[in-house]
Amino acid sequence: MSYSNWIISNKTRLCCVIGHPIDKSLSPIMHNEAFRAKGLDYVYLAFDVDETYLKEAVEGLRALKVRGFNVTMPYKVSIINFLDRIDKEASLVGAVNTVVNDNDELIGYNTDVNGVISALESKVNSLKGFKALLIGAGGVARACIVALFLKGCKEIIIMNRTLNKAKLMLNELSKKLNIICKLEELNIDSLKKATASVDIIINATPIGTYPNLNESIIPKELIKKDMVVFDVVYNPKKTKLIRDAEKIGAKTIPGYEMFIGQGVASFKLWTGIDAPIDVMRKAVLKALR
Ligand code: NAP
């Protein structure tokens, strides 16, 4: 179905994203293209929800029988209070980015974990025996830790600007996951030491996001050819970290791979059918251009 013969009818099902702010979200472009490509009578919208109305917004979505919705910053954790239940991975991460409305029961999932896994799998088959350096301790860092654990990574060095926040995250996650995690201060000496021994580096901070195109969390000289470098930032398409790593000859994973991966998993949860990944990738890359 193309847009020219696309008709919104009394049968059209609604999916959406809620967050604040929401004006930069690429999810409507990606999911509407995917629904059209599969000929599904669905539409996807973005709603900017103020924190004071989060509960009402969720109850409204339930009352309107929307099929499902994505949740983005800053509500990925607080949304849990308004759902009926959450699945195992969302519970491991402690955050939800996708909700399915199953006959008025709101079930929370975390497809960011799927996104990280599919991004990693685009360049490495297995992480068994890998040692990782993860920078950041926010929502995406949590999804990265769960994904690394599920992919068999044996050890993670975690660095964060605010060490206490990383400690709290680790206290919570180490109760649920059997993985060795070491906490280090984020500074040049600890970066030098860690990059000498790790197989994969993940930036899970916003450093390098548009318009800061020349900022990178890792100095170029610390990147090695035999490393995998994954930057969760997806705007720009290639951050400075990814450009530096490419120049050195390392394997690189740009953040849009994770973004597409989480969208693919959300699409399947809502529709029950496999997502048209090539259509979604094309839509996202076109929007990022
Ligand atoms: P978050 O929960 O706010 O966490 C941000 C993390 O970055 C914190 O650990 C924070 O450290 C650190 N940080 C922020 N500014 C920093 C700076 N100037 N220097 C050093 N560290 C800094 O955010 P999030 O939800 O994890 O999202 C992180 C990034 O992931 C977003 O900016 C976005 O670009 C990206 N993202 C990507 C996808 C995708 O699908 N690819 C999906 C969602 C988000 P402190 O603890 O010290 O504050």
mmCIF file of N, CA and C and ligand atoms in Angstrom, residues 73 76 112 136-141 160-162 165 186 204-207 209 217 232-234 255 258-259 262, ligand 1:
data_model
loop_
_atom_site.group_PDB
_atom_site.id
_atom_site.type_symbol
_atom_site.label_atom_id
_atom_site.label_comp_id
_atom_site.label_asym_id
_atom_site.label_seq_id
_atom_site.Cartn_x
_atom_site.Cartn_y
_atom_site.Cartn_z
ATOM 1 N N MET A 73 12.159 8.999 26.630
ATOM 2 C CA MET A 73 12.578 9.854 27.736
ATOM 3 C C MET A 73 11.535 10.928 28.033
ATOM 4 N N LYS A 76 10.624 6.206 30.765
ATOM 5 C CA LYS A 76 10.839 4.764 30.599
ATOM 6 C C LYS A 76 10.779 3.986 31.925
ATOM 7 N N ASP A 112 14.602 -2.104 23.734
ATOM 8 C CA ASP A 112 15.961 -1.556 23.599
ATOM 9 C C ASP A 112 16.978 -2.694 23.732
ATOM 10 N N GLY A 136 28.578 5.199 30.665
ATOM 11 C CA GLY A 136 27.217 5.673 30.905
ATOM 12 C C GLY A 136 26.527 4.781 31.922
ATOM 13 N N ALA A 137 25.519 5.345 32.595
ATOM 14 C CA ALA A 137 24.778 4.567 33.597
ATOM 15 C C ALA A 137 23.307 4.952 33.577
ATOM 16 N N GLY A 138 22.811 5.358 32.402
ATOM 17 C CA GLY A 138 21.405 5.727 32.266
ATOM 18 C C GLY A 138 20.585 4.556 31.747
ATOM 19 N N GLY A 139 19.414 4.877 31.196
ATOM 20 C CA GLY A 139 18.495 3.839 30.733
ATOM 21 C C GLY A 139 19.099 2.962 29.643
ATOM 22 N N VAL A 140 19.784 3.574 28.680
ATOM 23 C CA VAL A 140 20.344 2.785 27.583
ATOM 24 C C VAL A 140 21.504 1.921 28.093
ATOM 25 N N ALA A 141 22.287 2.460 29.017
ATOM 26 C CA ALA A 141 23.393 1.664 29.573
ATOM 27 C C ALA A 141 22.844 0.396 30.234
ATOM 28 N N ASN A 160 31.269 6.096 34.493
ATOM 29 C CA ASN A 160 30.223 7.109 34.403
ATOM 30 C C ASN A 160 30.703 8.409 35.018
ATOM 31 N N ARG A 161 30.188 9.508 34.487
ATOM 32 C CA ARG A 161 30.561 10.826 35.009
ATOM 33 C C ARG A 161 30.226 10.910 36.497
ATOM 34 N N THR A 162 29.032 10.423 36.872
ATOM 35 C CA THR A 162 28.624 10.445 38.283
ATOM 36 C C THR A 162 28.738 9.025 38.820
ATOM 37 N N LYS A 165 25.805 7.240 40.679
ATOM 38 C CA LYS A 165 24.677 6.769 39.866
ATOM 39 C C LYS A 165 24.988 5.378 39.301
ATOM 40 N N LEU A 186 35.294 7.904 35.359
ATOM 41 C CA LEU A 186 35.475 8.264 33.951
ATOM 42 C C LEU A 186 36.531 9.372 33.879
ATOM 43 N N ALA A 204 27.324 4.894 25.846
ATOM 44 C CA ALA A 204 25.890 4.996 26.161
ATOM 45 C C ALA A 204 25.603 6.342 26.827
ATOM 46 N N THR A 205 26.321 7.372 26.381
ATOM 47 C CA THR A 205 26.046 8.750 26.809
ATOM 48 C C THR A 205 25.638 9.555 25.571
ATOM 49 N N PRO A 206 25.094 10.762 25.752
ATOM 50 C CA PRO A 206 24.725 11.553 24.561
ATOM 51 C C PRO A 206 25.912 12.248 23.888
ATOM 52 N N ILE A 207 27.135 12.071 24.397
ATOM 53 C CA ILE A 207 28.291 12.777 23.812
ATOM 54 C C ILE A 207 28.405 12.458 22.317
ATOM 55 N N THR A 209 26.234 13.771 20.101
ATOM 56 C CA THR A 209 24.917 14.009 19.479
ATOM 57 C C THR A 209 24.910 15.360 18.761
ATOM 58 N N ILE A 217 33.641 10.653 23.340
ATOM 59 C CA ILE A 217 33.949 10.282 24.724
ATOM 60 C C ILE A 217 35.317 9.594 24.808
ATOM 61 N N VAL A 232 25.734 4.406 20.858
ATOM 62 C CA VAL A 232 24.261 4.366 20.855
ATOM 63 C C VAL A 232 23.646 5.629 20.246
ATOM 64 N N VAL A 233 24.446 6.685 20.125
ATOM 65 C CA VAL A 233 23.928 7.933 19.537
ATOM 66 C C VAL A 233 23.610 7.703 18.062
ATOM 67 N N TYR A 234 22.404 8.089 17.635
ATOM 68 C CA TYR A 234 22.036 7.840 16.242
ATOM 69 C C TYR A 234 21.842 9.097 15.410
ATOM 70 N N GLY A 255 24.555 3.975 16.133
ATOM 71 C CA GLY A 255 23.360 3.884 16.974
ATOM 72 C C GLY A 255 22.069 3.602 16.231
ATOM 73 N N MET A 258 20.728 0.087 16.508
ATOM 74 C CA MET A 258 19.949 -0.210 17.730
ATOM 75 C C MET A 258 18.540 0.354 17.606
ATOM 76 N N PHE A 259 18.448 1.574 17.080
ATOM 77 C CA PHE A 259 17.133 2.213 16.953
ATOM 78 C C PHE A 259 16.212 1.363 16.063
ATOM 79 N N GLN A 262 15.222 -1.948 17.884
ATOM 80 C CA GLN A 262 14.152 -1.856 18.893
ATOM 81 C C GLN A 262 12.802 -1.675 18.207
HETATM 82 P P1 NAP B 1 20.074 8.995 30.488
HETATM 83 O O1 NAP B 1 19.301 7.970 31.217
HETATM 84 O O2 NAP B 1 19.803 10.426 30.704
HETATM 85 O O3 NAP B 1 21.649 8.722 30.770
HETATM 86 C C1 NAP B 1 22.642 9.530 30.191
HETATM 87 C C2 NAP B 1 24.012 9.006 30.574
HETATM 88 O O4 NAP B 1 24.997 9.806 29.887
HETATM 89 C C3 NAP B 1 24.322 9.141 32.066
HETATM 90 O O5 NAP B 1 25.150 8.075 32.444
HETATM 91 C C4 NAP B 1 25.064 10.461 32.124
HETATM 92 O O6 NAP B 1 25.979 10.546 33.191
HETATM 93 C C5 NAP B 1 25.856 10.420 30.835
HETATM 94 N N1 NAP B 1 26.196 11.754 30.388
HETATM 95 C C6 NAP B 1 25.332 12.719 29.975
HETATM 96 N N2 NAP B 1 26.028 13.821 29.616
HETATM 97 C C7 NAP B 1 27.329 13.528 29.808
HETATM 98 C C8 NAP B 1 28.531 14.267 29.627
HETATM 99 N N3 NAP B 1 28.511 15.525 29.176
HETATM 100 N N4 NAP B 1 29.714 13.669 29.924
HETATM 101 C C9 NAP B 1 29.742 12.401 30.381
HETATM 102 N N5 NAP B 1 28.641 11.648 30.586
HETATM 103 C C10 NAP B 1 27.456 12.217 30.293
HETATM 104 O O7 NAP B 1 19.946 8.772 28.910
HETATM 105 P P2 NAP B 1 19.683 7.395 28.116
HETATM 106 O O8 NAP B 1 18.239 7.148 28.016
HETATM 107 O O9 NAP B 1 20.565 6.337 28.691
HETATM 108 O O10 NAP B 1 20.174 7.812 26.653
HETATM 109 C C11 NAP B 1 21.567 8.025 26.377
HETATM 110 C C12 NAP B 1 21.722 8.332 24.896
HETATM 111 O O11 NAP B 1 21.336 7.161 24.177
HETATM 112 C C13 NAP B 1 20.745 9.408 24.363
HETATM 113 O O12 NAP B 1 21.347 10.652 24.372
HETATM 114 C C14 NAP B 1 20.467 8.977 22.934
HETATM 115 O O13 NAP B 1 21.372 9.611 22.049
HETATM 116 C C15 NAP B 1 20.814 7.523 22.926
HETATM 117 N N6 NAP B 1 19.668 6.639 22.662
HETATM 118 C C16 NAP B 1 19.800 5.824 21.617
HETATM 119 C C17 NAP B 1 18.788 4.939 21.306
HETATM 120 C C18 NAP B 1 18.924 4.064 20.115
HETATM 121 O O14 NAP B 1 17.964 3.340 19.801
HETATM 122 N N7 NAP B 1 20.073 4.068 19.442
HETATM 123 C C19 NAP B 1 17.636 4.869 22.116
HETATM 124 C C20 NAP B 1 17.533 5.732 23.201
HETATM 125 C C21 NAP B 1 18.568 6.619 23.465
HETATM 126 P P3 NAP B 1 25.529 11.081 34.658
HETATM 127 O O15 NAP B 1 25.030 9.875 35.383
HETATM 128 O O16 NAP B 1 26.774 11.626 35.217
HETATM 129 O O17 NAP B 1 24.456 12.109 34.437
#
